[in-house]
Coordinates of C-alpha atoms in Angstrom, one line a residue:
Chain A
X242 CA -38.7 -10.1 -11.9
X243 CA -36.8 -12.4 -14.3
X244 CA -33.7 -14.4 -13.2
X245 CA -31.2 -12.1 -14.9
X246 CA -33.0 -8.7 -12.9
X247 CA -32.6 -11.0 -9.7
X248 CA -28.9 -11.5 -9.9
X249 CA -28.1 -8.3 -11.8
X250 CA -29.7 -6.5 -8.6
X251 CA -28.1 -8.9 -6.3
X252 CA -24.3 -8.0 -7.4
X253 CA -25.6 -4.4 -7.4
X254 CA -26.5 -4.4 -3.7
X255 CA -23.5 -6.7 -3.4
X256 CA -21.1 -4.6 -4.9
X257 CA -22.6 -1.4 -2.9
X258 CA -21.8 -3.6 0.1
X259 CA -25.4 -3.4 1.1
X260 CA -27.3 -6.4 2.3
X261 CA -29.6 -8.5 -0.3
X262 CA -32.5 -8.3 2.7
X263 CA -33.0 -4.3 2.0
X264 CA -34.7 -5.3 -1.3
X265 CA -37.6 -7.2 -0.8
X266 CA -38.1 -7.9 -4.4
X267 CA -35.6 -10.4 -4.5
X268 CA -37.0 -12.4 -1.8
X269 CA -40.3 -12.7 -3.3
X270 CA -38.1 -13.7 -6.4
X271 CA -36.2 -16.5 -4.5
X272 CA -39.4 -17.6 -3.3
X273 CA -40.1 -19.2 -6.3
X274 CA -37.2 -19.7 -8.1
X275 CA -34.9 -22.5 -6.5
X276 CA -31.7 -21.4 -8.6
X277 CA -32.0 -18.0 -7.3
X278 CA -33.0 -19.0 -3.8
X279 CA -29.8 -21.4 -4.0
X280 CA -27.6 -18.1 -5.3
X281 CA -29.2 -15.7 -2.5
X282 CA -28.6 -17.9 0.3
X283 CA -25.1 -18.8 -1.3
X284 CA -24.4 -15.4 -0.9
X285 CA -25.7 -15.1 2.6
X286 CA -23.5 -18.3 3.7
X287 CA -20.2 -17.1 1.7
X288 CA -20.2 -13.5 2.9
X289 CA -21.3 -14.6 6.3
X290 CA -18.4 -17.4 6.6
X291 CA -15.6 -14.6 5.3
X292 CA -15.1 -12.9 8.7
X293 CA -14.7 -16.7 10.2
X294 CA -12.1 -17.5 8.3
X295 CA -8.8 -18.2 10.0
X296 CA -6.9 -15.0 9.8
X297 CA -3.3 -15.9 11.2
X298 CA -1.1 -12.6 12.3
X299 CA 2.5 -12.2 10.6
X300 CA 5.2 -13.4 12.8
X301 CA 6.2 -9.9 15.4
X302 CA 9.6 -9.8 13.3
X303 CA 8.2 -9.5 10.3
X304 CA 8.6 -5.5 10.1
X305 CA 12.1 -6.3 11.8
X306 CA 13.0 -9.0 8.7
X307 CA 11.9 -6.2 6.0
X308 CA 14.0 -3.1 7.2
X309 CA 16.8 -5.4 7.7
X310 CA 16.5 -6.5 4.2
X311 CA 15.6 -3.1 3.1
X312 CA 18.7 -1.0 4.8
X313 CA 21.3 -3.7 3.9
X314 CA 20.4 -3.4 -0.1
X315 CA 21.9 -1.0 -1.8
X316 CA 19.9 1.9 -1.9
X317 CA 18.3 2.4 -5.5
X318 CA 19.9 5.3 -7.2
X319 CA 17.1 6.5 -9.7
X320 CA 18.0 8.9 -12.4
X321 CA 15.2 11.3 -14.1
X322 CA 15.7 11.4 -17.5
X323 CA 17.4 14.8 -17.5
X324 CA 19.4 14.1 -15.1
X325 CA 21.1 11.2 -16.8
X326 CA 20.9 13.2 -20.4
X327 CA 23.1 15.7 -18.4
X328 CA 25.5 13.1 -16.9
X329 CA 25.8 11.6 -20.9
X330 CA 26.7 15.1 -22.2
X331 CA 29.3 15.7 -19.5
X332 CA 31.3 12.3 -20.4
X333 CA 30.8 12.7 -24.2
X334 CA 32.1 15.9 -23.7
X335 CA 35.2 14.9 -22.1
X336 CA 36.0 12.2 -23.6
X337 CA 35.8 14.2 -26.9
X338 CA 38.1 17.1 -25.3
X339 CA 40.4 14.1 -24.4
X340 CA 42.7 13.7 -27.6
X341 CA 42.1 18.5 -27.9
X342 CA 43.8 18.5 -24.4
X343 CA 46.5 15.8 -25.2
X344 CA 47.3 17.6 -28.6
X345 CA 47.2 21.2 -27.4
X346 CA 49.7 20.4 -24.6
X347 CA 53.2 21.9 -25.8
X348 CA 55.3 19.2 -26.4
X349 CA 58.7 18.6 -23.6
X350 CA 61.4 20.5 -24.8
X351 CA 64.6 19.7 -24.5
X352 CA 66.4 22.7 -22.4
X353 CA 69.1 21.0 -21.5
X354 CA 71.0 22.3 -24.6
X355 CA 70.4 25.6 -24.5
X356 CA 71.5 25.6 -20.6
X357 CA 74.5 23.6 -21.5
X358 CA 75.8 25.8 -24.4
X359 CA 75.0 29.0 -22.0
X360 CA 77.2 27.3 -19.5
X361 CA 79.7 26.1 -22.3
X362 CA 79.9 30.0 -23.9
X363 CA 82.6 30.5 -25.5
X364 CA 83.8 26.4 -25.6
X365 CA 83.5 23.8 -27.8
X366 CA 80.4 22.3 -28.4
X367 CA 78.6 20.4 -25.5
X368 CA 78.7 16.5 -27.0
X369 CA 75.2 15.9 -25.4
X370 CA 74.0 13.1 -27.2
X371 CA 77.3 11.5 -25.4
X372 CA 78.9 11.6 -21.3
X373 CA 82.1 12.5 -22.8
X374 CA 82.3 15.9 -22.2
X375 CA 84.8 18.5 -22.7
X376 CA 86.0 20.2 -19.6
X377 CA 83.6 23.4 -18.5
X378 CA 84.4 25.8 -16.2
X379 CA 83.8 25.5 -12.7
X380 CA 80.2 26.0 -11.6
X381 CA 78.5 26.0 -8.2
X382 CA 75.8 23.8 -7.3
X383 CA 73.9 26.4 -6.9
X384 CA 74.1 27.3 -11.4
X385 CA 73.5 24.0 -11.7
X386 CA 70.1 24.0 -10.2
X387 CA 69.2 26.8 -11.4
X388 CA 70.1 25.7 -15.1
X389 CA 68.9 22.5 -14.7
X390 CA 65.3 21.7 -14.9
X391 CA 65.2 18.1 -14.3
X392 CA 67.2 15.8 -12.5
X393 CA 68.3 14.6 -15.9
X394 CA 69.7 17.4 -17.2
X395 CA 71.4 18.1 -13.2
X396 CA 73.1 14.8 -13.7
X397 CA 74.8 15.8 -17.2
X398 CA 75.7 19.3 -16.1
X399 CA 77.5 17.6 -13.0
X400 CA 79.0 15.2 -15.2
X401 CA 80.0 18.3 -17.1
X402 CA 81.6 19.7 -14.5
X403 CA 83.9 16.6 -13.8
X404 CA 86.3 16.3 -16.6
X405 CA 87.9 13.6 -14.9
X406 CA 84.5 11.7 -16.1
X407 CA 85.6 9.7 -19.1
X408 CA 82.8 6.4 -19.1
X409 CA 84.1 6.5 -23.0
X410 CA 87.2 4.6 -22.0
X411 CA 86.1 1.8 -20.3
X412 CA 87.1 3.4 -16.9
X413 CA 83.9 3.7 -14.3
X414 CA 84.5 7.5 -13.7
X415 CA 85.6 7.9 -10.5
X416 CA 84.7 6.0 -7.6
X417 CA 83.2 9.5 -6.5
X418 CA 80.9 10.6 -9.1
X419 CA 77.8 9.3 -7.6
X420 CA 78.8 11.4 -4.3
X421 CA 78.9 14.1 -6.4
X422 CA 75.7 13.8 -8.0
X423 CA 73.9 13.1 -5.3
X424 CA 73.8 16.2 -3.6
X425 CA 71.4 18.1 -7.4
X426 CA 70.2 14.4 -7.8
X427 CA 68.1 13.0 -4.7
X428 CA 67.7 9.4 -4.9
X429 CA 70.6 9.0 -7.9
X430 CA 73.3 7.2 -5.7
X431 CA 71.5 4.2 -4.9
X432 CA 70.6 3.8 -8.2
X433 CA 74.5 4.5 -9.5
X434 CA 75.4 2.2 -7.3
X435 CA 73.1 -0.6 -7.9
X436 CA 74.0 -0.1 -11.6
X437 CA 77.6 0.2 -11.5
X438 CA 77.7 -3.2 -9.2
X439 CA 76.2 -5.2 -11.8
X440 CA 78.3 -4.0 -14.6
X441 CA 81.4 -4.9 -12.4
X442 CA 79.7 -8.1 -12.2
X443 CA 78.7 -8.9 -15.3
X444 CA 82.2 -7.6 -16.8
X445 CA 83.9 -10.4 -14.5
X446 CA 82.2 -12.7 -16.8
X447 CA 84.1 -11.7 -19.3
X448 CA 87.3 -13.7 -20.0
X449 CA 90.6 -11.5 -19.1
X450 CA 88.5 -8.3 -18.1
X451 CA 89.8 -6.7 -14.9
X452 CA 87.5 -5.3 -12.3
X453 CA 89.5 -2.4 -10.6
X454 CA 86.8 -1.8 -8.1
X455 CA 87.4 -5.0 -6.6
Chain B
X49 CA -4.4 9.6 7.2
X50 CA -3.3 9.8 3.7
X51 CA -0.9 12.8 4.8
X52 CA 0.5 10.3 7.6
X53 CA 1.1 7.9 5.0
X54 CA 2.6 10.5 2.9
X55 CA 4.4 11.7 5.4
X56 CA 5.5 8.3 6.7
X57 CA 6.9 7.2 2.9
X58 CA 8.9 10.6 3.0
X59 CA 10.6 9.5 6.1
X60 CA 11.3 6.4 4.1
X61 CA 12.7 8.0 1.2
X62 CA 15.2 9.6 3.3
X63 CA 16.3 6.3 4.7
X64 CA 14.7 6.6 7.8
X65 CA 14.7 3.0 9.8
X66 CA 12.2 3.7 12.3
X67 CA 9.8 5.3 9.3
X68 CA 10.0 2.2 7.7
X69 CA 9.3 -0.2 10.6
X70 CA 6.5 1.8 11.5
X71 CA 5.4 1.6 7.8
X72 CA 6.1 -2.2 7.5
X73 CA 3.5 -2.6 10.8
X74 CA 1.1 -0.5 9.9
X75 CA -0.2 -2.3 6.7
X76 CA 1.2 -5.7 7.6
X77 CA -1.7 -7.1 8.4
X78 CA -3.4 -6.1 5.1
X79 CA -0.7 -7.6 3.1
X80 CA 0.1 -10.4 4.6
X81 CA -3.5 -11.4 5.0
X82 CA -4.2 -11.6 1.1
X83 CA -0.6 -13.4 1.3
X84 CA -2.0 -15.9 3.1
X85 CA -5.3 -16.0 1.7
X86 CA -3.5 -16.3 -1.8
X87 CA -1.3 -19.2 -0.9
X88 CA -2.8 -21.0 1.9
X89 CA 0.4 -21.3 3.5
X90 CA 1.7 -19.7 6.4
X91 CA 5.2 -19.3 5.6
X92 CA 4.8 -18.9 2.4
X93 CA 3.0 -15.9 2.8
X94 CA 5.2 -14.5 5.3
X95 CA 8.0 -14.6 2.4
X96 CA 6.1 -13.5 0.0
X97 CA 5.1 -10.5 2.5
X98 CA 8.6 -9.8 3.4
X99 CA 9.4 -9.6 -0.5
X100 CA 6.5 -7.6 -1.5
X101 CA 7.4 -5.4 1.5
X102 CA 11.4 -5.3 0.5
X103 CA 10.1 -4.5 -2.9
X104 CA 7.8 -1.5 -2.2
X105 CA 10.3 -0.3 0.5
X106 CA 12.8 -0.2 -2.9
X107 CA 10.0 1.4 -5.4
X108 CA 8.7 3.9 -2.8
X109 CA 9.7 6.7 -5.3
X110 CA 7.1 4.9 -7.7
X111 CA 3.9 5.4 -5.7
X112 CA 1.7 8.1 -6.6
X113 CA 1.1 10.5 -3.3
X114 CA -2.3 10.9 -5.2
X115 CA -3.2 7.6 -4.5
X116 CA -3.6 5.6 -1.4
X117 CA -0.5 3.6 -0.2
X118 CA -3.1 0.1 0.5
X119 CA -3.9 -0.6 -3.2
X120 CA -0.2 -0.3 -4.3
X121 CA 0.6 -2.3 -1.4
X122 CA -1.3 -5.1 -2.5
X123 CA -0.9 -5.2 -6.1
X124 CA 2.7 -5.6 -5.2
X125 CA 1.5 -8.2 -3.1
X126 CA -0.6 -9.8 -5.0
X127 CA 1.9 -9.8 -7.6
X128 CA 4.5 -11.5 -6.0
X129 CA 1.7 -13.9 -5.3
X130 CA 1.0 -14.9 -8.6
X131 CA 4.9 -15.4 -9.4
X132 CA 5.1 -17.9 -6.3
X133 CA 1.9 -19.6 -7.4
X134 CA 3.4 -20.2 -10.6
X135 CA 6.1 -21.1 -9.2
X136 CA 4.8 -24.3 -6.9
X137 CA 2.5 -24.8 -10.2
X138 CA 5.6 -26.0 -12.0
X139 CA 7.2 -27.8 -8.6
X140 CA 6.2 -31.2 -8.3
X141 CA 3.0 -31.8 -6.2
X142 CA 2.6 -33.0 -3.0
X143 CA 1.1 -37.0 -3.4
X144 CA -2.3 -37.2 -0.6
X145 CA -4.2 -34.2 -1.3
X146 CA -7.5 -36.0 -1.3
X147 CA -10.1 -33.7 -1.3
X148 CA -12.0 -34.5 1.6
X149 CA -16.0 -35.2 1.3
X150 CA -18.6 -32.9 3.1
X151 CA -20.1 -34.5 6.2
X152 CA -23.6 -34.8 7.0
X153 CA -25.5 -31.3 6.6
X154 CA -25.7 -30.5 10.1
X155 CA -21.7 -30.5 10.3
X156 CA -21.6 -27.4 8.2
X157 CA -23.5 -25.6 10.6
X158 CA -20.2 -25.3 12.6
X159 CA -18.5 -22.1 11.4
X160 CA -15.0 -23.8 11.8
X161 CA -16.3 -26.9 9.3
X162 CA -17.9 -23.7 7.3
X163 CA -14.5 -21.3 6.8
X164 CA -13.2 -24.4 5.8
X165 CA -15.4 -25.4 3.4
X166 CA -15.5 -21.7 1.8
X167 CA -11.3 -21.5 2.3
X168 CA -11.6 -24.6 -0.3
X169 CA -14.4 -23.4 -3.0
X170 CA -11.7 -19.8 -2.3
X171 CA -8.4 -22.0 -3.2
X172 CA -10.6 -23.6 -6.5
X173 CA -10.6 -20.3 -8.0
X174 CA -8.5 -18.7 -11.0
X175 CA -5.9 -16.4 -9.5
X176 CA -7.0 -13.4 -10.6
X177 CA -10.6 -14.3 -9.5
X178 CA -9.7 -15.3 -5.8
X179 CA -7.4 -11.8 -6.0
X180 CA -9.9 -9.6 -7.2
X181 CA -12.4 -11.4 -4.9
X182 CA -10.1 -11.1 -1.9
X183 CA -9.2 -7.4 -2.3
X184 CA -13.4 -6.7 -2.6
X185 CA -14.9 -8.8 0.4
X186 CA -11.9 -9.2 2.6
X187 CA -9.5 -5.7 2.7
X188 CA -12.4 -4.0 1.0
X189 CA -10.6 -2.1 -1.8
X190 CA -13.2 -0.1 -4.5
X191 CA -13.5 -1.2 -7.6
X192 CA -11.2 1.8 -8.9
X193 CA -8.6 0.7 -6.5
X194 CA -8.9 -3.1 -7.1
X195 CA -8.4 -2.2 -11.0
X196 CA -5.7 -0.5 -10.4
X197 CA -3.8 -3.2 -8.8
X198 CA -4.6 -5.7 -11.0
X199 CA -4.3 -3.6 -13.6
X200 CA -7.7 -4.1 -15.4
X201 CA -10.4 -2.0 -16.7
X202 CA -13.2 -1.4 -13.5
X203 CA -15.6 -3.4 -15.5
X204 CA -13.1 -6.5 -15.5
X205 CA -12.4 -6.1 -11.8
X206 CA -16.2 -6.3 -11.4
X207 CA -16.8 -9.2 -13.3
X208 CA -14.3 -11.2 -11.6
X209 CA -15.7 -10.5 -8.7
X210 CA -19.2 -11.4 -9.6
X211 CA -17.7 -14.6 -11.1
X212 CA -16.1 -15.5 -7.8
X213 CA -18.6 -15.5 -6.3
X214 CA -21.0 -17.2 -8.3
X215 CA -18.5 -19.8 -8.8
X216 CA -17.4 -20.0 -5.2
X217 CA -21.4 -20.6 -4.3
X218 CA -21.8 -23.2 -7.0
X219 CA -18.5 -25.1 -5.4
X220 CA -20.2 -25.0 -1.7
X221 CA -23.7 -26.1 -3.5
X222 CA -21.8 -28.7 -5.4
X223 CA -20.5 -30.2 -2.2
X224 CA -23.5 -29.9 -0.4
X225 CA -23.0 -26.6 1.9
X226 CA -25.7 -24.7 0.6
X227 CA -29.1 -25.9 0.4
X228 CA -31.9 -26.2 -2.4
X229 CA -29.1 -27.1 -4.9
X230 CA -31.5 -28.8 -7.0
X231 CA -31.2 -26.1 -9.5
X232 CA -27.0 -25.6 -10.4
X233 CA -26.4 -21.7 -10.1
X234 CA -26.3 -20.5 -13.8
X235 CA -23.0 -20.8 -15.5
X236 CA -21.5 -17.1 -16.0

């Protein structure tokens, strides 16, 4: 046996986990070869000295330490490909319908004329685009809601319905109009209010100006 | 066994605490043991453990149910290993690490003075020497299964091995542990 046989066969029996001793052969090798005795007694010490070595136990909240860490991350969401191919489609799809749904919604039409010159049959044109109205015939609160879809166009069928509204001559209208709106115009007094205050105010800054609310 | 594990890891998936305690003690000893035998450091290897444990807990969806859970295990392991290796390789070094000389001959004979010894000629090695080394002799992985965690062909996993060892015998002839070193063992 030559020196390369010796240690090829040695890492064989090695490898298989099997003891050098079961092959006689390399003994009688080693017996005359001081590098290869060296390397087979090596390997006797080494593999002998293994189990000796100081194997120290993980601390006892070690398992404790890693679901802690483990339950307090996030838990890892993980896509499959065709799952996120999906989920891309969807939002390129709606983002391209986006702009389609904005376009094909019918644009806000403004009813308020039409109910207005129904109201106003037979009388003079209904000056929307202005409060000054022309005087209508009396209608209940009830017509009004019915012919008015917003609270916009409740507020200038109500002022319609108030000739004594005139905001065209300076005058504030009536110290009663908001009363009167309020009832087809939630929430519209307050804000009447608020608003006709601070015109009073700010018309008191004007030099001979007379406030007749105060 | 391997439908345990399996069976354990499902329990896992589904976020199940007491699955994944039970897992984490199960093959804590394993992985922490090449921690340790990796870094020499006790608390180093216990973070490194609890990392490589956090990690695998995260990846569980990764493992192949084909395939034992221990191998996986330890290649994440042994990964995180090498990173913190690397990383005390670029901190500064600790000043007094004189290697110590053998005693007389009959000192050796005492299998404390002897682990140590062979825990030395084990630290000398090249990482993915005293790895491949580690997961044969000490958790006694196959070759297939030690190539698969260090990601290497079987025939690389074997020759670090058999390099290991040769050079881990030549470092306890060098200082004196082994007798009839008249003759150096034959560079691989």
């Amino acid at each position: 046996m030559r020196c390369e046989q010796f240690e090829e066969r040695l890492d064989q029996l090695l490898d298989e986990r099997r003891s050098p001793c079961v092959d006689p052969s390399l003994a009688a090798h080693a017996a005359g070869c001081a590098g290869c005795r060296e390397l087979l007694a090596g390997c006797g010490l080494l593999l002998g000295a293994l189990p000796g070595l100081p194997r120290p136990a993980p601390s006892a909240d070690l398992a404790e330490h890693v679901v802690a860490r483990a339950t307090a991350r996030r838990p890892l969401v993980v896509w499959s490909g065709r799952r996120a191919a999906l989920l891309a489609v969807a939002a390129l799809l709606i983002v391209g319908l986006m702009p389609l749904v904005r376009r094909a919604a019918p644009p806000p039409q403004p009813t308020l004329p039409a109910a207005a010159a129904d109201v106003a049959a037979g009388h003079a044109p209904i000056p929307l685009g202005r409060i000054a109205l022309v005087s209508l015939p009396a209608i209940s609160e009830r017509e009004i809601k019915v012919l008015a879809h917003s609270t916009g166009e409740r507020v200038a069928l109500v002022v319609m319905h108030f000739p004594d509204y005139s905001p065209a001559d300076g005058s504030d209208g009536g110290a009663t109009r908001p009363a009167w709106i309020e009832p087809v115009a939630d929430g519209l007094r307050p804000l009447a209010e608020s608003v006709s205050g601070a015109w009073h105010v700010l018309r008191r800054t004007v030099p001979g100006a007379t406030d007749t609310r105060l | 066994m391997l439908d345990d594990v399996q069976e354990l890891v499902q329990r896992c998936l589904a976020g199940e605490q007491a699955a994944m305690f039970a897992l984490v003690e199960r093959f804590q000893g394993q992985v922490f043991g090449l921690c340790f035998r990796m870094l020499g450091h006790r608390q180093d290897a216990e973070d490194v453990a609890l990392e490589a444990f956090s990690r695998a807990l995260g990846s569980l969806r990764n493992w192949d149910p084909q395939r034992p859970l221990l191998p996986w295990l330890l290649a994440i392991a042994g990964n995180r290993c090498r990173t913190w290796l690397a990383g005390r390789a670029r901190a500064p070094k600790h000043c007094g690490d004189v290697e110590s000389l053998p005693g007389k001959p009959s000192g050796h004979q005492a299998a404390g003075a002897l682990a140590e010894e062979v825990g030395r000629a084990l630290d000398k090695l090249r990482e993915d020497y005293r790895r491949a080394f580690l997961l044969f002799h000490e958790q006694e992985l196959s070759y297939e299964e030690i190539a698969a965690a260090l990601d290497c062909p079987v025939g690389t996993a074997k020759t670090w091995v058999h390099r290991a060892r040769r050079e881990m015998i030549a470092e306890l002839a060098r200082r004196g542990v082994v007798e009839e070193s008249r003759h150096a063992v034959r560079a691989v």
